[in-house]
Amino acid sequence: MKLVIFDVDGTLSDSQNHIVAAMTQGIEAAGLPLPSRSEMLSVVGLSLDEGMAQLLPDAPLSQRDMVVQGYRDAYRARRMLAVPPLYPGAAETLDRLAGREDMLLGIATGKSRRGLDALCEHHGIGGYFFTRQVADDHPSKPHPAMVEAALADAGVDARDAVMIGDTTYDIEMGRAAGVATVGVSWGYHPIEALRSAGADRLVDSFAALEAAVSELLEGRG
Protein backbone atom coordinates (compact mmCIF):
# COMPACT_ATOMS: atom_id res chain seq x y z
CA MET A 1 0.00 0.00 0.00
CA LYS A 2 1.15 3.55 -0.83
CA LEU A 3 0.38 6.78 1.05
CA VAL A 4 0.05 10.18 -0.63
CA ILE A 5 0.04 13.07 1.86
CA PHE A 6 -1.20 16.52 0.87
CA ASP A 7 -0.69 19.94 2.35
CA VAL A 8 -3.88 22.04 2.08
CA ASP A 9 -3.42 25.83 1.86
CA GLY A 10 -1.64 26.67 -1.37
CA THR A 11 -1.68 23.05 -2.53
CA LEU A 12 -5.33 21.97 -2.63
CA SER A 13 -7.07 25.15 -1.49
CA ASP A 14 -6.63 28.66 -2.89
CA SER A 15 -6.97 30.39 0.47
CA GLN A 16 -4.59 33.28 -0.20
CA ASN A 17 -7.15 36.08 0.04
CA HIS A 18 -8.70 34.69 3.23
CA ILE A 19 -5.30 34.32 4.88
CA VAL A 20 -4.00 37.78 3.98
CA ALA A 21 -7.23 39.52 4.99
CA ALA A 22 -7.42 37.70 8.33
CA MET A 23 -3.74 38.27 9.06
CA THR A 24 -4.08 41.96 8.23
CA GLN A 25 -7.05 42.31 10.56
CA GLY A 26 -5.28 40.54 13.41
CA ILE A 27 -2.06 42.55 13.07
CA GLU A 28 -3.83 45.89 12.78
CA ALA A 29 -6.02 45.10 15.81
CA ALA A 30 -2.87 44.46 17.84
CA GLY A 31 -1.48 47.86 16.80
CA LEU A 32 1.55 46.45 14.99
CA PRO A 33 3.13 47.56 11.70
CA LEU A 34 1.71 45.65 8.76
CA PRO A 35 4.14 43.40 6.85
CA SER A 36 3.90 43.11 3.08
CA ARG A 37 1.58 40.61 1.43
CA SER A 38 4.53 38.50 0.31
CA GLU A 39 5.93 38.46 3.84
CA MET A 40 2.59 37.28 5.19
CA LEU A 41 2.33 34.51 2.62
CA SER A 42 5.89 33.39 3.34
CA VAL A 43 4.83 31.98 6.73
CA VAL A 44 1.80 30.06 5.45
CA GLY A 45 2.28 26.43 6.41
CA LEU A 46 3.75 27.10 9.83
CA SER A 47 1.62 26.91 12.95
CA LEU A 48 0.09 30.28 13.82
CA ASP A 49 2.34 30.72 16.85
CA GLU A 50 5.49 29.87 14.88
CA GLY A 51 4.38 31.93 11.90
CA MET A 52 3.76 35.06 13.96
CA ALA A 53 7.09 34.63 15.76
CA GLN A 54 8.80 34.60 12.37
CA LEU A 55 6.69 37.37 10.85
CA LEU A 56 6.73 39.68 13.90
CA PRO A 57 10.04 38.89 15.66
CA ASP A 58 10.24 42.23 17.47
CA ALA A 59 6.71 42.15 18.89
CA PRO A 60 6.27 41.01 22.49
CA LEU A 61 4.61 37.64 23.03
CA SER A 62 1.46 39.27 24.39
CA GLN A 63 0.92 41.17 21.15
CA ARG A 64 1.69 38.12 19.01
CA ASP A 65 -0.91 36.21 21.01
CA MET A 66 -3.39 38.98 20.21
CA VAL A 67 -2.57 38.64 16.52
CA VAL A 68 -3.08 34.86 16.62
CA GLN A 69 -6.49 35.20 18.26
CA GLY A 70 -7.46 38.06 15.96
CA TYR A 71 -6.47 35.99 12.95
CA ARG A 72 -8.52 33.01 14.12
CA ASP A 73 -11.59 35.15 14.71
CA ALA A 74 -11.27 36.97 11.38
CA TYR A 75 -10.61 33.80 9.38
CA ARG A 76 -13.57 32.05 10.97
CA ALA A 77 -15.82 35.00 10.14
CA ARG A 78 -14.67 35.03 6.52
CA ARG A 79 -15.10 31.28 6.24
CA MET A 80 -18.71 31.61 7.37
CA LEU A 81 -19.30 33.90 4.39
CA ALA A 82 -17.30 31.95 1.80
CA VAL A 83 -15.11 28.86 2.15
CA PRO A 84 -11.87 29.17 0.14
CA PRO A 85 -12.11 27.42 -3.23
CA LEU A 86 -10.13 24.40 -4.30
CA TYR A 87 -7.69 24.89 -7.15
CA PRO A 88 -9.09 23.75 -10.51
CA GLY A 89 -8.37 20.07 -10.93
CA ALA A 90 -7.78 19.35 -7.24
CA ALA A 91 -11.04 17.48 -6.56
CA GLU A 92 -10.75 15.41 -9.73
CA THR A 93 -7.17 14.46 -8.90
CA LEU A 94 -8.13 13.42 -5.38
CA ASP A 95 -10.97 11.32 -6.77
CA ARG A 96 -8.70 9.47 -9.18
CA LEU A 97 -5.95 8.84 -6.64
CA ALA A 98 -8.41 7.74 -3.95
CA GLY A 99 -9.92 5.29 -6.42
CA ARG A 100 -6.67 3.35 -6.74
CA GLU A 101 -6.68 0.10 -4.79
CA ASP A 102 -2.99 0.42 -3.94
CA MET A 103 -3.16 3.94 -2.51
CA LEU A 104 -4.31 5.80 0.60
CA LEU A 105 -4.52 9.59 0.87
CA GLY A 106 -3.66 11.76 3.86
CA ILE A 107 -3.39 15.39 4.94
CA ALA A 108 -0.64 17.18 6.87
CA THR A 109 -1.61 20.81 7.39
CA GLY A 110 -0.95 23.82 9.54
CA LYS A 111 -4.70 24.40 9.68
CA SER A 112 -6.75 23.70 12.79
CA ARG A 113 -8.93 20.60 12.83
CA ARG A 114 -12.05 22.76 12.85
CA GLY A 115 -10.84 24.70 9.82
CA LEU A 116 -9.85 21.56 7.93
CA ASP A 117 -13.13 19.81 8.71
CA ALA A 118 -15.11 22.83 7.49
CA LEU A 119 -13.16 22.93 4.23
CA CYS A 120 -13.50 19.19 3.61
CA GLU A 121 -17.22 19.20 4.39
CA HIS A 122 -17.94 22.19 2.15
CA HIS A 123 -16.12 20.70 -0.85
CA GLY A 124 -17.16 17.11 -0.20
CA ILE A 125 -13.60 15.78 -0.09
CA GLY A 126 -13.37 14.48 3.47
CA GLY A 127 -14.04 10.90 2.47
CA TYR A 128 -10.92 10.77 0.33
CA PHE A 129 -8.53 10.99 3.28
CA PHE A 130 -7.59 8.01 5.42
CA THR A 131 -5.61 10.17 7.85
CA ARG A 132 -5.75 13.89 8.68
CA GLN A 133 -2.92 15.47 10.67
CA VAL A 134 -3.42 19.06 11.86
CA ALA A 135 -1.60 21.78 13.78
CA ASP A 136 -3.71 21.18 16.91
CA ASP A 137 -1.92 17.90 17.60
CA HIS A 138 1.68 18.35 16.44
CA PRO A 139 4.72 20.64 16.42
CA SER A 140 4.83 23.11 13.55
CA LYS A 141 6.22 22.14 10.17
CA PRO A 142 8.99 21.40 9.24
CA HIS A 143 9.04 19.01 12.22
CA PRO A 144 8.26 15.54 10.78
CA ALA A 145 5.66 14.60 13.42
CA MET A 146 2.62 15.02 11.15
CA VAL A 147 4.07 12.83 8.41
CA GLU A 148 5.25 10.24 10.92
CA ALA A 149 1.76 10.11 12.47
CA ALA A 150 0.17 9.72 9.03
CA LEU A 151 2.53 6.83 8.24
CA ALA A 152 1.68 5.16 11.55
CA ASP A 153 -2.07 5.59 10.98
CA ALA A 154 -1.86 4.03 7.54
CA GLY A 155 0.64 1.33 8.46
CA VAL A 156 2.82 2.41 5.54
CA ASP A 157 6.62 2.55 5.43
CA ALA A 158 8.26 5.88 4.60
CA ARG A 159 9.69 4.45 1.38
CA ASP A 160 6.11 3.95 0.16
CA ALA A 161 4.90 7.49 0.82
CA VAL A 162 5.12 10.94 -0.73
CA MET A 163 4.50 14.42 0.69
CA ILE A 164 3.02 17.07 -1.63
CA GLY A 165 3.16 20.77 -0.79
CA ASP A 166 3.77 24.31 -1.95
CA THR A 167 6.21 25.50 0.72
CA THR A 168 9.74 24.72 1.80
CA TYR A 169 8.26 23.68 5.16
CA ASP A 170 6.37 20.85 3.43
CA ILE A 171 9.45 19.67 1.58
CA GLU A 172 11.68 19.86 4.66
CA MET A 173 9.06 18.02 6.74
CA GLY A 174 8.76 15.24 4.19
CA ARG A 175 12.52 14.85 3.84
CA ALA A 176 12.92 14.74 7.63
CA ALA A 177 10.39 11.90 7.76
CA GLY A 178 12.15 10.00 4.98
CA VAL A 179 9.38 10.20 2.37
CA ALA A 180 9.56 11.35 -1.24
CA THR A 181 8.52 14.96 -1.86
CA VAL A 182 6.75 16.87 -4.63
CA GLY A 183 6.66 20.67 -4.78
CA VAL A 184 3.82 22.43 -6.61
CA SER A 185 4.32 25.73 -8.41
CA TRP A 186 0.92 27.33 -7.80
CA GLY A 187 1.24 27.99 -4.06
CA TYR A 188 3.01 30.43 -1.74
CA HIS A 189 6.74 29.70 -2.05
CA PRO A 190 8.66 30.19 -5.32
CA ILE A 191 9.62 27.10 -7.26
CA GLU A 192 13.34 27.84 -6.85
CA ALA A 193 12.92 27.75 -3.07
CA LEU A 194 11.26 24.33 -3.33
CA ARG A 195 14.11 23.11 -5.52
CA SER A 196 16.67 24.39 -3.00
CA ALA A 197 14.79 22.65 -0.19
CA GLY A 198 15.39 19.35 -1.96
CA ALA A 199 12.04 18.47 -3.56
CA ASP A 200 12.30 15.21 -5.51
CA ARG A 201 9.92 16.50 -8.17
CA LEU A 202 8.53 19.92 -9.11
CA VAL A 203 5.22 20.17 -10.98
CA ASP A 204 3.09 22.93 -12.47
CA SER A 205 -0.21 21.10 -12.98
CA PHE A 206 -2.35 18.45 -11.31
CA ALA A 207 -1.84 16.18 -14.33
CA ALA A 208 1.92 16.41 -13.83
CA LEU A 209 1.39 15.83 -10.11
CA GLU A 210 -0.35 12.50 -10.69
CA ALA A 211 2.44 11.37 -12.99
CA ALA A 212 5.13 12.42 -10.50
CA VAL A 213 3.42 10.57 -7.64
CA SER A 214 3.19 7.36 -9.66
CA GLU A 215 6.79 7.62 -10.82
CA LEU A 216 8.19 8.29 -7.36
CA LEU A 217 6.24 5.58 -5.57
CA GLU A 218 6.85 2.94 -8.21
CA GLY A 219 10.54 3.79 -8.17
CA ARG A 220 10.83 3.55 -4.39
CA GLY A 221 8.57 0.56 -3.82
XYZ file of N, CA and C in Angstrom:
663
model
N 0.841 -1.199 0.000
C 0.000 0.000 0.000
C 0.883 1.258 0.000
N 0.439 2.272 -0.742
C 1.148 3.545 -0.826
C 0.342 4.621 -0.092
N 1.038 5.664 0.374
C 0.380 6.781 1.053
C 0.801 8.086 0.400
N -0.185 8.868 -0.024
C 0.055 10.178 -0.628
C -0.488 11.237 0.325
N 0.399 12.083 0.842
C 0.039 13.072 1.864
C 0.040 14.463 1.240
N -1.055 15.180 1.427
C -1.203 16.518 0.866
C -1.159 17.594 1.948
N -0.460 18.673 1.660
C -0.688 19.938 2.345
C -2.026 20.476 1.841
N -2.569 21.510 2.494
C -3.875 22.040 2.081
C -3.755 23.447 1.500
N -3.468 24.441 2.336
C -3.424 25.830 1.864
C -2.291 26.019 0.863
N -2.634 26.464 -0.337
C -1.635 26.672 -1.366
C -1.329 25.437 -2.189
N -1.883 24.299 -1.789
C -1.684 23.047 -2.528
C -3.010 22.534 -3.081
N -3.988 22.354 -2.202
C -5.332 21.968 -2.632
C -6.289 23.148 -2.642
N -6.132 24.045 -1.680
C -7.074 25.151 -1.489
C -6.423 26.501 -1.773
N -7.116 27.315 -2.561
C -6.633 28.662 -2.891
C -7.153 29.641 -1.843
N -6.509 29.630 -0.688
C -6.975 30.391 0.473
C -6.216 31.693 0.670
N -5.472 32.125 -0.341
C -4.593 33.282 -0.195
C -5.325 34.523 0.287
N -6.446 34.858 -0.332
C -7.155 36.083 0.040
C -7.690 36.013 1.464
N -8.219 34.861 1.857
C -8.705 34.690 3.225
C -7.569 34.878 4.226
N -6.430 34.274 3.948
C -5.302 34.320 4.879
C -4.778 35.739 5.036
N -4.552 36.425 3.921
C -3.996 37.779 3.982
C -4.962 38.729 4.680
N -6.249 38.633 4.365
C -7.229 39.519 4.992
C -7.312 39.278 6.497
N -7.331 38.015 6.910
C -7.423 37.698 8.334
C -6.153 38.097 9.074
N -4.998 37.892 8.442
C -3.735 38.272 9.063
C -3.651 39.788 9.207
N -4.075 40.494 8.183
C -4.080 41.959 8.229
C -4.951 42.456 9.367
N -6.130 41.885 9.499
C -7.050 42.309 10.557
C -6.456 42.040 11.935
N -5.858 40.876 12.121
C -5.277 40.540 13.415
C -4.102 41.425 13.781
N -3.238 41.714 12.807
C -2.056 42.546 13.066
C -2.460 43.984 13.346
N -3.383 44.508 12.566
C -3.831 45.887 12.782
C -4.531 46.033 14.128
N -5.319 45.038 14.522
C -6.024 45.101 15.806
C -5.046 45.102 16.979
N -3.884 44.486 16.788
C -2.868 44.457 17.843
C -1.994 45.704 17.830
N -2.229 46.604 16.868
C -1.483 47.856 16.802
C -0.059 47.706 16.316
N 0.194 46.705 15.483
C 1.549 46.450 14.991
C 1.690 46.876 13.532
N 2.904 47.217 13.106
C 3.130 47.562 11.696
C 2.772 46.385 10.792
N 2.200 46.695 9.656
C 1.709 45.654 8.758
C 2.814 45.189 7.799
N 3.171 43.913 7.826
C 4.145 43.395 6.851
C 3.545 43.406 5.445
N 4.385 43.176 4.460
C 3.901 43.108 3.085
C 3.117 41.816 2.862
N 2.341 41.802 1.786
C 1.575 40.608 1.434
C 2.501 39.405 1.243
N 3.611 39.616 0.556
C 4.534 38.503 0.310
C 5.143 37.990 1.610
N 5.407 38.888 2.542
C 5.934 38.464 3.842
C 4.899 37.636 4.594
N 3.645 38.045 4.524
C 2.587 37.283 5.190
C 2.459 35.889 4.589
N 2.486 35.811 3.273
C 2.332 34.514 2.617
C 3.538 33.611 2.840
N 4.680 34.200 3.160
C 5.889 33.387 3.342
C 5.809 32.484 4.565
N 4.929 32.803 5.521
C 4.834 31.979 6.730
C 3.649 31.022 6.693
N 2.899 31.017 5.586
C 1.804 30.061 5.450
C 2.381 28.650 5.468
N 1.778 27.793 6.254
C 2.275 26.427 6.409
C 2.822 26.170 7.792
N 3.328 27.214 8.436
C 3.755 27.097 9.827
C 2.532 27.144 10.731
N 2.677 26.681 11.974
C 1.616 26.910 12.946
C 1.464 28.415 13.140
N 0.306 28.847 13.623
C 0.094 30.281 13.819
C 1.120 30.875 14.776
N 1.383 30.194 15.878
C 2.343 30.722 16.852
C 3.732 30.863 16.233
N 4.168 29.836 15.511
C 5.487 29.871 14.883
C 5.519 30.902 13.761
N 4.438 30.972 12.994
C 4.378 31.932 11.896
C 4.455 33.367 12.374
N 3.739 33.686 13.450
C 3.763 35.057 13.962
C 5.113 35.393 14.596
N 5.753 34.398 15.204
C 7.091 34.632 15.762
C 8.080 34.971 14.649
N 7.912 34.336 13.498
C 8.803 34.601 12.369
C 8.441 35.909 11.668
N 7.146 36.183 11.564
C 6.688 37.372 10.850
C 6.869 38.643 11.669
N 6.695 38.521 12.999
C 6.731 39.685 13.897
C 7.756 39.449 15.004
N 9.031 39.296 14.663
C 10.036 38.891 15.655
C 10.278 39.918 16.755
N 9.980 41.191 16.479
C 10.242 42.234 17.475
C 9.048 42.514 18.375
N 7.911 41.912 18.080
C 6.709 42.146 18.885
C 6.757 41.288 20.145
N 6.316 41.829 21.279
C 6.267 41.013 22.494
C 5.262 39.874 22.338
N 5.462 38.831 23.124
C 4.615 37.645 23.027
C 3.144 37.988 23.220
N 2.854 38.918 24.130
C 1.457 39.265 24.392
C 0.777 39.821 23.145
N 1.503 40.629 22.375
C 0.922 41.166 21.147
C 0.805 40.097 20.066
N 1.786 39.213 19.994
C 1.689 38.123 19.012
C 0.506 37.219 19.334
N 0.263 37.000 20.614
C -0.906 36.210 21.006
C -2.198 36.898 20.575
N -2.227 38.226 20.676
C -3.392 38.981 20.210
C -3.591 38.804 18.708
N -2.491 38.820 17.970
C -2.571 38.637 16.518
C -3.118 37.250 16.186
N -2.627 36.235 16.873
C -3.083 34.863 16.621
C -4.583 34.744 16.854
N -5.057 35.279 17.976
C -6.490 35.195 18.259
C -7.297 36.032 17.275
N -6.776 37.219 16.939
C -7.461 38.060 15.962
C -7.544 37.395 14.602
N -6.473 36.728 14.216
C -6.471 35.988 12.949
C -7.528 34.889 12.968
N -7.549 34.116 14.038
C -8.518 33.014 14.121
C -9.946 33.528 14.013
N -10.231 34.596 14.736
C -11.589 35.151 14.711
C -11.943 35.670 13.321
N -11.003 36.385 12.700
C -11.266 36.967 11.385
C -11.395 35.884 10.321
N -10.548 34.870 10.381
C -10.607 33.804 9.377
C -11.917 33.034 9.506
N -12.322 32.771 10.747
C -13.575 32.046 10.965
C -14.753 32.840 10.418
N -14.733 34.156 10.642
C -15.821 35.000 10.143
C -15.863 34.996 8.621
N -14.710 35.060 7.980
C -14.670 35.033 6.517
C -15.103 33.674 5.978
N -14.723 32.621 6.684
C -15.095 31.278 6.240
C -16.603 31.065 6.306
N -17.258 31.724 7.271
C -18.711 31.611 7.367
C -19.385 32.227 6.149
N -18.742 33.232 5.563
C -19.302 33.897 4.387
C -18.957 33.151 3.103
N -17.738 32.645 3.013
C -17.301 31.947 1.804
C -16.092 31.078 2.118
N -16.234 29.779 1.946
C -15.115 28.861 2.149
C -14.140 29.012 0.985
N -12.839 29.045 1.247
C -11.874 29.166 0.144
C -12.073 28.073 -0.901
N -11.917 28.416 -2.176
C -12.114 27.416 -3.233
C -10.943 26.449 -3.328
N -11.205 25.293 -3.912
C -10.126 24.400 -4.304
C -9.545 24.889 -5.625
N -8.275 24.589 -5.845
C -7.690 24.890 -7.148
C -8.363 24.030 -8.217
N -8.519 24.558 -9.420
C -9.094 23.753 -10.506
C -8.303 22.463 -10.714
N -9.006 21.365 -10.747
C -8.366 20.065 -10.934
C -8.059 19.327 -9.651
N -8.142 20.002 -8.511
C -7.784 19.353 -7.242
C -8.746 18.221 -6.898
N -10.050 18.499 -6.944
C -11.036 17.484 -6.555
C -10.972 16.270 -7.475
N -10.818 16.511 -8.770
C -10.753 15.408 -9.729
C -9.511 14.542 -9.501
N -8.404 15.197 -9.180
C -7.171 14.455 -8.902
C -7.318 13.603 -7.649
N -7.899 14.180 -6.603
C -8.129 13.418 -5.377
C -9.017 12.212 -5.658
N -10.046 12.407 -6.462
C -10.972 11.323 -6.774
C -10.253 10.175 -7.491
N -9.410 10.515 -8.447
C -8.696 9.472 -9.184
C -7.696 8.735 -8.291
N -6.937 9.481 -7.502
C -5.948 8.837 -6.637
C -6.617 7.973 -5.571
N -7.703 8.492 -4.988
C -8.405 7.738 -3.946
C -9.046 6.473 -4.502
N -9.313 6.462 -5.799
C -9.920 5.292 -6.418
C -8.946 4.162 -6.693
N -7.668 4.401 -6.510
C -6.670 3.353 -6.743
C -6.626 2.384 -5.564
N -6.638 1.112 -5.844
C -6.677 0.102 -4.790
C -5.374 0.024 -4.001
N -4.295 0.528 -4.591
C -2.987 0.417 -3.936
C -2.591 1.689 -3.200
N -3.533 2.615 -2.998
C -3.161 3.940 -2.510
C -4.128 4.462 -1.450
N -3.554 5.057 -0.398
C -4.314 5.803 0.603
C -3.895 7.264 0.523
N -4.816 8.161 0.868
C -4.517 9.590 0.874
C -4.530 10.116 2.298
N -3.706 11.124 2.548
C -3.655 11.759 3.858
C -3.456 13.254 3.735
N -3.595 13.939 4.857
C -3.387 15.386 4.938
C -2.414 15.675 6.070
N -1.523 16.632 5.834
C -0.644 17.181 6.873
C -0.665 18.690 6.694
N -1.352 19.390 7.590
C -1.614 20.813 7.387
C -1.393 21.631 8.646
N -1.044 22.878 8.439
C -0.946 23.821 9.544
C -2.292 24.367 9.973
N -3.364 23.951 9.307
C -4.701 24.396 9.684
C -5.133 23.737 10.995
N -6.127 24.332 11.635
C -6.748 23.701 12.791
C -7.664 22.576 12.316
N -8.012 21.672 13.214
C -8.928 20.599 12.827
C -10.292 21.167 12.442
N -10.750 22.166 13.173
C -12.045 22.761 12.848
C -12.022 23.376 11.451
N -10.938 24.083 11.136
C -10.835 24.697 9.818
C -10.753 23.664 8.710
N -9.973 22.609 8.932
C -9.852 21.559 7.927
C -11.179 20.843 7.729
N -11.848 20.511 8.825
C -13.126 19.808 8.710
C -14.146 20.637 7.941
N -14.163 21.955 8.194
C -15.106 22.826 7.492
C -14.816 22.850 5.994
N -13.544 22.924 5.643
C -13.159 22.935 4.230
C -13.534 21.618 3.551
N -13.209 20.504 4.192
C -13.504 19.194 3.613
C -15.004 18.980 3.456
N -15.763 19.380 4.461
C -17.217 19.202 4.391
C -17.817 20.045 3.268
N -17.386 21.286 3.162
C -17.937 22.187 2.145
C -17.683 21.654 0.737
N -16.485 21.151 0.499
C -16.120 20.705 -0.845
C -16.371 19.211 -1.074
N -16.833 18.519 -0.038
C -17.160 17.106 -0.197
C -15.963 16.211 -0.449
N -14.821 16.554 0.151
C -13.600 15.779 -0.095
C -13.121 15.003 1.132
N -13.837 15.115 2.241
C -13.368 14.483 3.472
C -13.199 12.983 3.357
N -14.075 12.345 2.594
C -14.035 10.896 2.470
C -12.831 10.353 1.734
N -12.099 11.215 1.068
C -10.917 10.770 0.332
C -9.738 10.455 1.248
N -9.744 11.017 2.461
C -8.529 10.990 3.278
C -8.619 9.964 4.397
N -7.664 9.035 4.391
C -7.594 8.010 5.423
C -7.086 8.587 6.737
N -6.200 9.567 6.654
C -5.610 10.167 7.853
C -5.508 11.674 7.674
N -5.828 12.425 8.722
C -5.752 13.890 8.681
C -4.941 14.371 9.881
N -3.790 14.956 9.613
C -2.920 15.474 10.667
C -2.947 16.999 10.627
N -3.210 17.614 11.800
C -3.417 19.064 11.864
C -2.524 19.703 12.926
N -2.483 21.033 12.882
C -1.600 21.784 13.778
C -1.987 21.638 15.241
N -3.258 21.313 15.519
C -3.706 21.180 16.908
C -2.915 20.113 17.667
N -2.445 19.099 16.951
C -1.922 17.900 17.601
C -0.415 17.696 17.469
N 0.274 18.597 16.757
C 1.679 18.349 16.436
C 2.507 19.622 16.496
N 3.838 19.479 16.595
C 4.717 20.643 16.423
C 4.572 21.203 15.013
N 4.935 22.458 14.854
C 4.830 23.108 13.549
C 5.746 22.450 12.517
N 5.301 22.449 11.260
C 6.225 22.136 10.174
C 7.432 23.062 10.315
N 8.632 22.621 9.949
C 8.985 21.397 9.241
C 9.287 20.181 10.116
N 8.889 20.207 11.386
C 9.039 19.011 12.217
C 8.301 17.856 11.534
N 8.870 16.653 11.534
C 8.262 15.542 10.783
C 7.094 14.849 11.466
N 6.653 15.334 12.632
C 5.660 14.596 13.424
C 4.379 14.297 12.654
N 3.879 15.256 11.865
C 2.625 15.025 11.152
C 2.760 13.902 10.132
N 3.850 13.891 9.400
C 4.067 12.829 8.413
C 4.262 11.490 9.115
N 5.011 11.488 10.189
C 5.246 10.245 10.924
C 3.938 9.683 11.474
N 3.058 10.562 11.966
C 1.762 10.105 12.472
C 0.895 9.553 11.345
N 0.936 10.204 10.184
C 0.168 9.717 9.034
C 0.655 8.334 8.607
N 1.965 8.138 8.588
C 2.526 6.831 8.245
C 2.072 5.764 9.237
N 2.092 6.108 10.522
C 1.676 5.157 11.553
C 0.196 4.816 11.415
N -0.632 5.826 11.162
C -2.068 5.594 10.978
C -2.326 4.611 9.841
N -1.619 4.824 8.745
C -1.858 4.029 7.540
C -1.114 2.698 7.543
N -0.159 2.537 8.449
C 0.642 1.327 8.458
C 1.516 1.203 7.227
N 2.028 2.350 6.762
C 2.822 2.409 5.538
C 4.247 2.822 5.878
N 5.215 2.194 5.239
C 6.619 2.553 5.425
C 6.935 3.854 4.697
N 7.900 4.599 5.209
C 8.260 5.884 4.604
C 8.658 5.742 3.141
N 9.264 4.636 2.771
C 9.690 4.454 1.381
C 8.501 4.334 0.417
N 7.311 4.103 0.973
C 6.107 3.947 0.156
C 5.180 5.149 0.269
N 5.732 6.304 0.619
C 4.900 7.492 0.817
C 5.520 8.705 0.146
N 4.668 9.682 -0.130
C 5.117 10.938 -0.734
C 4.365 12.093 -0.087
N 5.070 13.192 0.145
C 4.499 14.423 0.686
C 4.425 15.453 -0.427
N 3.250 16.075 -0.583
C 3.021 17.065 -1.631
C 2.706 18.402 -0.984
N 3.423 19.457 -1.377
C 3.159 20.765 -0.794
C 3.720 21.897 -1.628
N 3.371 23.106 -1.207
C 3.766 24.309 -1.954
C 4.820 25.134 -1.243
N 5.240 24.707 -0.039
C 6.212 25.500 0.715
C 7.453 24.680 1.057
N 8.513 25.398 1.366
C 9.740 24.724 1.797
C 9.505 23.945 3.084
N 8.553 24.391 3.909
C 8.256 23.683 5.159
C 7.726 22.280 4.860
N 6.894 22.162 3.819
C 6.365 20.854 3.427
C 7.487 19.933 2.957
N 8.358 20.477 2.121
C 9.451 19.669 1.576
C 10.406 19.245 2.688
N 10.762 20.172 3.558
C 11.678 19.856 4.656
C 11.053 18.842 5.611
N 9.758 18.967 5.874
C 9.063 18.017 6.738
C 9.090 16.620 6.128
N 8.758 16.533 4.845
C 8.762 15.237 4.186
C 10.135 14.593 4.180
N 11.153 15.386 3.868
C 12.519 14.850 3.841
C 12.946 14.375 5.231
N 12.563 15.131 6.260
C 12.925 14.745 7.625
C 12.270 13.428 8.029
N 11.099 13.149 7.452
C 10.392 11.902 7.755
C 10.810 10.759 6.840
N 11.647 11.048 5.849
C 12.154 10.003 4.975
C 11.259 9.627 3.817
N 10.270 10.488 3.496
C 9.380 10.195 2.372
C 9.799 11.000 1.145
N 9.332 10.579 -0.021
C 9.561 11.352 -1.239
C 8.767 12.654 -1.162
N 9.183 13.656 -1.927
C 8.518 14.959 -1.863
C 8.265 15.514 -3.255
N 7.107 16.184 -3.388
C 6.750 16.870 -4.630
C 6.371 18.303 -4.284
N 6.996 19.261 -4.948
C 6.661 20.669 -4.777
C 5.777 21.142 -5.918
N 4.724 21.904 -5.587
C 3.817 22.430 -6.611
C 4.077 23.917 -6.810
N 3.918 24.366 -8.046
C 4.324 25.730 -8.409
C 3.263 26.782 -8.157
N 2.029 26.366 -7.848
C 0.922 27.331 -7.801
C 0.638 27.865 -6.400
N 1.503 27.574 -5.429
C 1.244 27.990 -4.061
C 2.007 29.223 -3.633
N 2.529 29.221 -2.392
C 3.005 30.433 -1.742
C 4.519 30.608 -1.722
N 5.282 29.570 -1.986
C 6.738 29.704 -2.051
C 7.199 29.524 -3.494
N 8.189 30.303 -3.932
C 8.664 30.194 -5.317
C 9.274 28.828 -5.605
N 9.169 28.429 -6.856
C 9.620 27.100 -7.259
C 11.105 26.902 -6.990
N 11.906 27.966 -7.113
C 13.341 27.835 -6.846
C 13.606 27.513 -5.380
N 12.767 28.057 -4.493
C 12.922 27.746 -3.069
C 12.615 26.275 -2.805
N 11.607 25.748 -3.492
C 11.263 24.333 -3.332
C 12.385 23.442 -3.861
N 12.976 23.863 -4.967
C 14.109 23.106 -5.515
C 15.277 23.115 -4.521
N 15.565 24.279 -3.959
C 16.671 24.391 -3.003
C 16.418 23.579 -1.739
N 15.135 23.431 -1.377
C 14.785 22.651 -0.187
C 14.951 21.154 -0.411
N 15.118 20.755 -1.675
C 15.392 19.349 -1.960
C 14.222 18.541 -2.470
N 13.189 19.207 -3.028
C 12.042 18.466 -3.563
C 12.496 17.454 -4.610
N 11.948 16.247 -4.539
C 12.304 15.208 -5.506
C 11.717 15.491 -6.882
N 10.550 16.114 -6.916
C 9.924 16.501 -8.170
C 9.273 17.869 -7.991
N 9.218 18.640 -9.078
C 8.527 19.921 -9.111
C 7.513 19.864 -10.239
N 6.271 20.280 -9.973
C 5.216 20.171 -10.982
C 4.456 21.482 -11.084
N 3.857 21.704 -12.267
C 3.095 22.931 -12.471
C 1.653 22.664 -12.882
N 1.187 21.425 -12.695
C -0.209 21.099 -12.976
C -0.591 19.853 -12.192
N -1.910 19.652 -12.014
C -2.350 18.446 -11.312
C -2.102 17.198 -12.152
N -2.153 17.329 -13.477
C -1.837 16.185 -14.334
C -0.390 15.745 -14.124
N 0.512 16.724 -14.075
C 1.919 16.408 -13.829
C 2.118 15.853 -12.424
N 1.302 16.313 -11.482
C 1.392 15.827 -10.110
C 1.080 14.336 -10.047
N 0.005 13.919 -10.689
C -0.346 12.497 -10.692
C 0.779 11.648 -11.270
N 1.351 12.115 -12.359
C 2.439 11.369 -12.992
C 3.654 11.290 -12.077
N 3.971 12.392 -11.398
C 5.127 12.416 -10.500
C 4.930 11.475 -9.323
N 3.724 11.458 -8.771
C 3.423 10.569 -7.644
C 3.619 9.112 -8.054
N 3.056 8.744 -9.196
C 3.188 7.363 -9.664
C 4.646 6.992 -9.892
N 5.382 7.883 -10.521
C 6.789 7.616 -10.820
C 7.614 7.451 -9.549
N 7.411 8.346 -8.592
C 8.191 8.292 -7.359
C 7.884 7.034 -6.555
N 6.605 6.713 -6.407
C 6.237 5.583 -5.568
C 6.577 4.251 -6.224
N 6.460 4.174 -7.529
C 6.850 2.939 -8.212
C 8.361 2.752 -8.156
N 9.085 3.875 -8.208
C 10.539 3.791 -8.174
C 11.090 3.432 -6.811
N 10.349 3.799 -5.749
C 10.832 3.554 -4.385
C 10.289 2.251 -3.813
N 9.228 1.732 -4.402
C 8.570 0.561 -3.821
C 9.351 -0.733 -3.993
